[in-house]
Amino acid sequence: MPSVPYGWYAVLRSAELRPGRVVSLHYFGRALIAFRGADGRPAVRDAHCPHYGAHLGAGGKVVDGTVECPFHGWRFGADGRCVEAPFAVRTPKVAIGGFPVREHSGLVFVHTGPGEPSWEVPDIPETGSRDFTEPIDDTCRARIHIQEMRENIVDESHFHFIHGQSEPPVQDLRTDGPFAEVRGRIRRRVFGWDIDNTFDAFMYGPGVMVVRAHGPVLSVTAVALTTPVDDRTSEMRMLYYVRKPSRLPLLAPALKLVFRAEALNEVREEVRIWDHKIHQARPVLLPHEKGIRALRRWYAQFYPAPAPAPHEGAESPLRS
Ligand code: FES
Ligand SMILES: [Fe+2]
């Protein structure tokens, strides 16, 4: 599988990109920088200067909404174009590569793929709602393709072993172009009680998923951001927004602590498995594990179409 499926990826939380700062990033096997242009909108572009190769994030600064290279002072606008080259008679017509960028839901998203994006990640209302706590923000990296991180949500059997579920949950995957939804139930034992939770997972392309879990004790919205780092490593950033209990809002910090202890351990267990697992192109799936196959069919749309075989449709010269 190509390591960078086409789609939107969140590369930063908005608060991490303060005006006037250049932030260095590394995703998609590329050294990148992010900064805010004159209008405050974020730009995410390649990090290396076309003039002589300096890294714009290593000492570069933002001047009048452009990024200025630390080596010889060339400046590049938010669209990547060189707008100034000191001592040059004519400003060179060069640009640094970059991505279409959107900012909403407290996140900075970039789009990978050819041409202009044909769909958008919708707003995630919980991220700006007072009914939810500030998120628990947990980032981990694993030696795995991002598609496998996503397959996790439809891997019904792992809910028993990793998430303490008594039986595999019942799930239903529905797809609509680059969007997909999975609805499931999970029953788990907490302090000797069986607690039933439902969850609805909304997928927006290959890199963004919002999981809304509801139970009698706790409701949580998890924003799962999976982004390729390079062709071996993927990042999963989880932002968990815990709903404040309406009658006892002061209980929210305690709920957050309990949830944090539970959820983050389970993610660590998964990362340990991911770091060592291989991709089985033809896994031996049990009848109830059809979700993995369905998810793979949906996810295939984010890869470039395979090139036709060289002699497809043509008479083979070897055939007589
Ligand atoms: S290397 Fe960037 S201006 Fe020379
Ligand atoms: Fe899981």
GROMACS .gro file of C-alpha atoms and ligand atoms in nm:
model
  325
    1MET     CA    1   0.000   0.000   0.000
    2PRO     CA    2   0.136   0.349  -0.076
    3SER     CA    3   0.230   0.504   0.257
    4VAL     CA    4   0.034   0.828   0.203
    5PRO     CA    5  -0.331   0.764   0.111
    6TYR     CA    6  -0.502   1.069  -0.040
    7GLY     CA    7  -0.705   1.276   0.201
    8TRP     CA    8  -0.703   1.522   0.487
    9TYR     CA    9  -0.467   1.488   0.783
   10ALA     CA   10  -0.447   1.695   1.100
   11VAL     CA   11  -0.084   1.793   1.153
   12LEU     CA   12  -0.119   2.041   1.440
   13ARG     CA   13  -0.361   2.168   1.697
   14SER     CA   14  -0.439   2.533   1.622
   15ALA     CA   15  -0.296   2.647   1.957
   16GLU     CA   16   0.039   2.494   1.864
   17LEU     CA   17   0.078   2.738   1.577
   18ARG     CA   18   0.110   3.079   1.733
   19PRO     CA   19   0.126   3.379   1.497
   20GLY     CA   20   0.485   3.478   1.426
   21ARG     CA   21   0.628   3.131   1.487
   22VAL     CA   22   0.770   2.877   1.243
   23VAL     CA   23   0.697   2.520   1.355
   24SER     CA   24   0.896   2.228   1.213
   25LEU     CA   25   0.705   1.910   1.132
   26HIS     CA   26   0.787   1.578   0.975
   27TYR     CA   27   0.506   1.390   0.801
   28PHE     CA   28   0.458   1.201   0.473
   29GLY     CA   29   0.834   1.137   0.464
   30ARG     CA   30   0.888   1.513   0.418
   31ALA     CA   31   1.048   1.781   0.631
   32LEU     CA   32   0.780   2.050   0.667
   33ILE     CA   33   0.720   2.387   0.827
   34ALA     CA   34   0.402   2.556   0.938
   35PHE     CA   35   0.347   2.928   0.992
   36ARG     CA   36   0.064   3.178   0.978
   37GLY     CA   37   0.042   3.416   0.684
   38ALA     CA   38  -0.049   3.784   0.702
   39ASP     CA   39  -0.421   3.699   0.731
   40GLY     CA   40  -0.353   3.459   1.021
   41ARG     CA   41  -0.433   3.154   0.813
   42PRO     CA   42  -0.195   2.860   0.849
   43ALA     CA   43   0.043   2.749   0.573
   44VAL     CA   44   0.213   2.410   0.571
   45ARG     CA   45   0.502   2.382   0.326
   46ASP     CA   46   0.823   2.197   0.256
   47ALA     CA   47   1.098   2.294   0.495
   48HIS     CA   48   1.399   2.329   0.267
   49CYS     CA   49   1.484   2.649   0.090
   50PRO     CA   50   1.511   2.616  -0.290
   51HIS     CA   51   1.801   2.864  -0.294
   52TYR     CA   52   2.066   2.662  -0.114
   53GLY     CA   53   1.884   2.410   0.099
   54ALA     CA   54   1.863   2.564   0.447
   55HIS     CA   55   1.584   2.437   0.674
   56LEU     CA   56   1.336   2.721   0.715
   57GLY     CA   57   1.231   2.588   1.055
   58ALA     CA   58   1.586   2.601   1.192
   59GLY     CA   59   1.623   2.970   1.261
   60GLY     CA   60   1.377   3.096   1.000
   61LYS     CA   61   1.135   3.365   1.110
   62VAL     CA   62   0.802   3.508   1.012
   63VAL     CA   63   0.826   3.860   0.867
   64ASP     CA   64   0.510   4.034   0.743
   65GLY     CA   65   0.331   3.703   0.694
   66THR     CA   66   0.619   3.548   0.497
   67VAL     CA   67   0.879   3.302   0.617
   68GLU     CA   68   1.236   3.430   0.595
   69CYS     CA   69   1.519   3.185   0.540
   70PRO     CA   70   1.789   3.209   0.808
   71PHE     CA   71   2.074   3.162   0.556
   72HIS     CA   72   2.045   3.440   0.294
   73GLY     CA   73   1.716   3.603   0.378
   74TRP     CA   74   1.494   3.485   0.093
   75ARG     CA   75   1.129   3.521   0.182
   76PHE     CA   76   0.840   3.296   0.087
   77GLY     CA   77   0.469   3.373   0.113
   78ALA     CA   78   0.199   3.146   0.255
   79ASP     CA   79   0.141   3.020  -0.102
   80GLY     CA   80   0.509   2.914  -0.113
   81ARG     CA   81   0.619   3.168  -0.372
   82CYS     CA   82   0.947   3.353  -0.329
   83VAL     CA   83   0.859   3.718  -0.276
   84GLU     CA   84   1.201   3.856  -0.196
   85ALA     CA   85   1.564   3.760  -0.252
   86PRO     CA   86   1.812   4.015  -0.118
   87PHE     CA   87   2.067   4.141  -0.374
   88ALA     CA   88   1.879   3.978  -0.663
   89VAL     CA   89   1.808   4.206  -0.962
   90ARG     CA   90   1.489   4.009  -1.022
   91THR     CA   91   1.315   3.791  -0.763
   92PRO     CA   92   1.356   3.428  -0.877
   93LYS     CA   93   1.036   3.258  -0.986
   94VAL     CA   94   1.057   2.969  -0.744
   95ALA     CA   95   0.825   2.831  -0.478
   96ILE     CA   96   0.838   2.585  -0.193
   97GLY     CA   97   0.595   2.293  -0.222
   98GLY     CA   98   0.302   2.264   0.014
   99PHE     CA   99  -0.052   2.149   0.072
  100PRO     CA  100  -0.405   2.282   0.066
  101VAL     CA  101  -0.474   2.372   0.430
  102ARG     CA  102  -0.791   2.411   0.638
  103GLU     CA  103  -0.830   2.514   0.998
  104HIS     CA  104  -1.134   2.429   1.208
  105SER     CA  105  -1.229   2.228   1.516
  106GLY     CA  106  -0.908   2.351   1.680
  107LEU     CA  107  -0.698   2.165   1.422
  108VAL     CA  108  -0.484   2.242   1.118
  109PHE     CA  109  -0.555   1.997   0.836
  110VAL     CA  110  -0.355   1.944   0.518
  111HIS     CA  111  -0.466   1.762   0.206
  112THR     CA  112  -0.250   1.513   0.018
  113GLY     CA  113  -0.328   1.396  -0.331
  114PRO     CA  114  -0.345   1.532  -0.684
  115GLY     CA  115  -0.544   1.847  -0.763
  116GLU     CA  116  -0.773   2.038  -0.535
  117PRO     CA  117  -0.960   1.854  -0.259
  118SER     CA  118  -1.303   1.733  -0.365
  119TRP     CA  119  -1.442   1.689  -0.012
  120GLU     CA  120  -1.395   1.839   0.334
  121VAL     CA  121  -1.371   1.720   0.694
  122PRO     CA  122  -1.679   1.860   0.869
  123ASP     CA  123  -1.669   2.061   1.191
  124ILE     CA  124  -1.637   1.859   1.511
  125PRO     CA  125  -1.871   2.046   1.749
  126GLU     CA  126  -1.744   1.891   2.074
  127THR     CA  127  -1.403   2.055   2.022
  128GLY     CA  128  -1.549   2.397   2.096
  129SER     CA  129  -1.827   2.300   2.337
  130ARG     CA  130  -1.842   2.398   2.705
  131ASP     CA  131  -2.026   2.073   2.774
  132PHE     CA  132  -1.701   1.888   2.725
  133THR     CA  133  -1.371   1.904   2.910
  134GLU     CA  134  -1.051   2.024   2.753
  135PRO     CA  135  -0.923   1.719   2.569
  136ILE     CA  136  -0.686   1.455   2.694
  137ASP     CA  137  -0.420   1.479   2.424
  138ASP     CA  138  -0.225   1.160   2.364
  139THR     CA  139   0.013   1.100   2.076
  140CYS     CA  140   0.189   0.776   1.993
  141ARG     CA  141   0.383   0.643   1.698
  142ALA     CA  142   0.403   0.287   1.575
  143ARG     CA  143   0.576   0.093   1.301
  144ILE     CA  144   0.259   0.030   1.109
  145HIS     CA  145   0.064   0.166   0.812
  146ILE     CA  146  -0.213   0.412   0.905
  147GLN     CA  147  -0.471   0.188   0.739
  148GLU     CA  148  -0.409  -0.075   1.005
  149MET     CA  149  -0.462   0.181   1.280
  150ARG     CA  150  -0.805   0.244   1.128
  151GLU     CA  151  -0.885  -0.125   1.084
  152ASN     CA  152  -0.868  -0.145   1.461
  153ILE     CA  153  -1.219  -0.002   1.500
  154VAL     CA  154  -1.372  -0.281   1.288
  155ASP     CA  155  -1.150  -0.557   1.429
  156GLU     CA  156  -1.429  -0.692   1.643
  157SER     CA  157  -1.234  -0.968   1.816
  158HIS     CA  158  -0.970  -0.741   1.967
  159PHE     CA  159  -1.233  -0.565   2.180
  160HIS     CA  160  -1.237  -0.871   2.407
  161PHE     CA  161  -0.861  -0.902   2.450
  162ILE     CA  162  -0.757  -0.538   2.454
  163HIS     CA  163  -1.066  -0.349   2.573
  164GLY     CA  164  -1.215  -0.589   2.828
  165GLN     CA  165  -1.531  -0.656   2.626
  166SER     CA  166  -1.707  -0.981   2.712
  167GLU     CA  167  -1.788  -1.071   2.349
  168PRO     CA  168  -1.707  -0.922   2.009
  169PRO     CA  169  -1.934  -0.620   1.956
  170VAL     CA  170  -2.203  -0.606   1.692
  171GLN     CA  171  -2.101  -0.362   1.423
  172ASP     CA  172  -2.240  -0.217   1.109
  173LEU     CA  173  -2.023  -0.031   0.855
  174ARG     CA  174  -2.192   0.209   0.616
  175THR     CA  175  -2.003   0.400   0.353
  176ASP     CA  176  -2.074   0.711   0.152
  177GLY     CA  177  -1.785   0.810  -0.076
  178PRO     CA  178  -1.493   0.926   0.140
  179PHE     CA  179  -1.710   0.903   0.453
  180ALA     CA  180  -1.798   0.594   0.653
  181GLU     CA  181  -1.977   0.516   0.979
  182VAL     CA  182  -1.955   0.224   1.216
  183ARG     CA  183  -2.205   0.175   1.495
  184GLY     CA  184  -2.128  -0.070   1.768
  185ARG     CA  185  -2.195  -0.173   2.125
  186ILE     CA  186  -1.942  -0.267   2.382
  187ARG     CA  187  -2.010  -0.438   2.716
  188ARG     CA  188  -1.728  -0.425   2.966
  189ARG     CA  189  -1.682  -0.517   3.329
  190VAL     CA  190  -1.579  -0.230   3.554
  191PHE     CA  191  -1.545  -0.297   3.929
  192GLY     CA  192  -1.754  -0.614   3.891
  193TRP     CA  193  -2.038  -0.443   3.703
  194ASP     CA  194  -2.128  -0.504   3.341
  195ILE     CA  195  -2.157  -0.169   3.172
  196ASP     CA  196  -2.310  -0.130   2.826
  197ASN     CA  197  -2.175   0.138   2.600
  198THR     CA  198  -2.260   0.227   2.244
  199PHE     CA  199  -2.019   0.389   2.006
  200ASP     CA  200  -2.058   0.560   1.671
  201ALA     CA  201  -1.743   0.607   1.468
  202PHE     CA  202  -1.749   0.861   1.186
  203MET     CA  203  -1.464   0.837   0.937
  204TYR     CA  204  -1.366   1.129   0.720
  205GLY     CA  205  -1.119   0.985   0.472
  206PRO     CA  206  -0.806   0.796   0.567
  207GLY     CA  207  -0.673   1.022   0.845
  208VAL     CA  208  -0.961   1.150   1.059
  209MET     CA  209  -1.214   0.958   1.267
  210VAL     CA  210  -1.450   1.082   1.539
  211VAL     CA  211  -1.578   0.820   1.784
  212ARG     CA  212  -1.872   0.913   2.004
  213ALA     CA  213  -1.906   0.666   2.291
  214HIS     CA  214  -2.205   0.678   2.525
  215GLY     CA  215  -2.255   0.487   2.847
  216PRO     CA  216  -2.445   0.521   3.175
  217VAL     CA  217  -2.141   0.665   3.351
  218LEU     CA  218  -1.939   0.835   3.083
  219SER     CA  219  -1.978   0.989   2.739
  220VAL     CA  220  -1.662   1.061   2.546
  221THR     CA  221  -1.589   1.191   2.199
  222ALA     CA  222  -1.253   1.069   2.075
  223VAL     CA  223  -1.096   1.242   1.777
  224ALA     CA  224  -0.853   0.992   1.626
  225LEU     CA  225  -0.599   1.151   1.394
  226THR     CA  226  -0.381   0.907   1.206
  227THR     CA  227  -0.103   1.052   0.994
  228PRO     CA  228   0.181   0.887   0.802
  229VAL     CA  229   0.522   0.994   0.933
  230ASP     CA  230   0.721   0.809   0.666
  231ASP     CA  231   0.695   0.477   0.487
  232ARG     CA  232   0.757   0.281   0.808
  233THR     CA  233   0.599   0.482   1.085
  234SER     CA  234   0.257   0.626   1.155
  235GLU     CA  235   0.136   0.864   1.420
  236MET     CA  236  -0.190   0.839   1.607
  237ARG     CA  237  -0.298   1.145   1.798
  238MET     CA  238  -0.603   1.090   2.015
  239LEU     CA  239  -0.798   1.384   2.158
  240TYR     CA  240  -1.054   1.264   2.412
  241TYR     CA  241  -1.331   1.510   2.499
  242VAL     CA  242  -1.514   1.389   2.811
  243ARG     CA  243  -1.871   1.514   2.849
  244LYS     CA  244  -1.915   1.696   3.180
  245PRO     CA  245  -2.188   1.524   3.386
  246SER     CA  246  -2.479   1.771   3.372
  247ARG     CA  247  -2.578   1.738   3.739
  248LEU     CA  248  -2.228   1.707   3.882
  249PRO     CA  249  -2.000   1.907   3.653
  250LEU     CA  250  -1.734   1.919   3.927
  251LEU     CA  251  -1.693   1.546   3.881
  252ALA     CA  252  -1.547   1.603   3.535
  253PRO     CA  253  -1.178   1.616   3.639
  254ALA     CA  254  -1.215   1.286   3.829
  255LEU     CA  255  -1.389   1.122   3.532
  256LYS     CA  256  -1.112   1.249   3.311
  257LEU     CA  257  -0.849   1.092   3.536
  258VAL     CA  258  -1.025   0.753   3.546
  259PHE     CA  259  -1.079   0.757   3.172
  260ARG     CA  260  -0.721   0.858   3.110
  261ALA     CA  261  -0.584   0.567   3.314
  262GLU     CA  262  -0.811   0.317   3.137
  263ALA     CA  263  -0.796   0.433   2.776
  264LEU     CA  264  -0.432   0.525   2.748
  265ASN     CA  265  -0.316   0.187   2.877
  266GLU     CA  266  -0.529   0.012   2.618
  267VAL     CA  267  -0.381   0.226   2.342
  268ARG     CA  268  -0.030   0.140   2.465
  269GLU     CA  269  -0.113  -0.231   2.443
  270GLU     CA  270  -0.225  -0.181   2.085
  271VAL     CA  271   0.089   0.012   1.997
  272ARG     CA  272   0.301  -0.275   2.131
  273ILE     CA  273   0.118  -0.513   1.899
  274TRP     CA  274   0.130  -0.274   1.602
  275ASP     CA  275   0.505  -0.222   1.641
  276HIS     CA  276   0.562  -0.590   1.572
  277LYS     CA  277   0.277  -0.701   1.351
  278ILE     CA  278   0.297  -0.741   0.975
  279HIS     CA  279   0.036  -0.651   0.717
  280GLN     CA  280  -0.152  -0.966   0.614
  281ALA     CA  281  -0.287  -0.895   0.269
  282ARG     CA  282  -0.504  -1.208   0.301
  283PRO     CA  283  -0.584  -1.252   0.668
  284VAL     CA  284  -0.766  -1.568   0.779
  285LEU     CA  285  -1.086  -1.403   0.897
  286LEU     CA  286  -1.366  -1.568   1.093
  287PRO     CA  287  -1.724  -1.522   0.969
  288HIS     CA  288  -1.803  -1.244   1.218
  289GLU     CA  289  -1.487  -1.051   1.121
  290LYS     CA  290  -1.629  -0.915   0.797
  291GLY     CA  291  -1.572  -0.555   0.908
  292ILE     CA  292  -1.202  -0.569   0.826
  293ARG     CA  293  -1.272  -0.675   0.469
  294ALA     CA  294  -1.544  -0.408   0.430
  295LEU     CA  295  -1.315  -0.139   0.567
  296ARG     CA  296  -1.037  -0.239   0.331
  297ARG     CA  297  -1.273  -0.214   0.034
  298TRP     CA  298  -1.375   0.137   0.139
  299TYR     CA  299  -1.020   0.248   0.219
  300ALA     CA  300  -0.889   0.139  -0.125
  301GLN     CA  301  -1.042   0.456  -0.280
  302PHE     CA  302  -0.771   0.666  -0.114
  303TYR     CA  303  -0.492   0.502  -0.310
  304PRO     CA  304  -0.397   0.586  -0.666
  305ALA     CA  305  -0.556   0.347  -0.916
  306PRO     CA  306  -0.305   0.077  -1.010
  307ALA     CA  307  -0.137   0.136  -1.345
  308PRO     CA  308  -0.274  -0.095  -1.613
  309ALA     CA  309  -0.057  -0.396  -1.688
  310PRO     CA  310   0.175  -0.322  -1.982
  311HIS     CA  311   0.002  -0.559  -2.227
  312GLU     CA  312  -0.350  -0.538  -2.087
  313GLY     CA  313  -0.596  -0.585  -2.371
  314ALA     CA  314  -0.319  -0.635  -2.624
  315GLU     CA  315  -0.234  -0.962  -2.784
  316SER     CA  316   0.068  -1.108  -2.610
  317PRO     CA  317   0.357  -1.150  -2.851
  318LEU     CA  318   0.438  -1.474  -2.665
  319ARG     CA  319   0.095  -1.621  -2.736
  320SER     CA  320   0.062  -1.804  -3.062
  321FES     S1  321   1.945   2.883   0.157
  321FES    FE1  322   1.767   2.995   0.192
  321FES     S2  323   1.811   3.193   0.128
  321FES    FE2  324   1.988   3.079   0.082
  322FE      FE  325  -0.872  -0.086   1.984
   0.00000   0.00000   0.00000
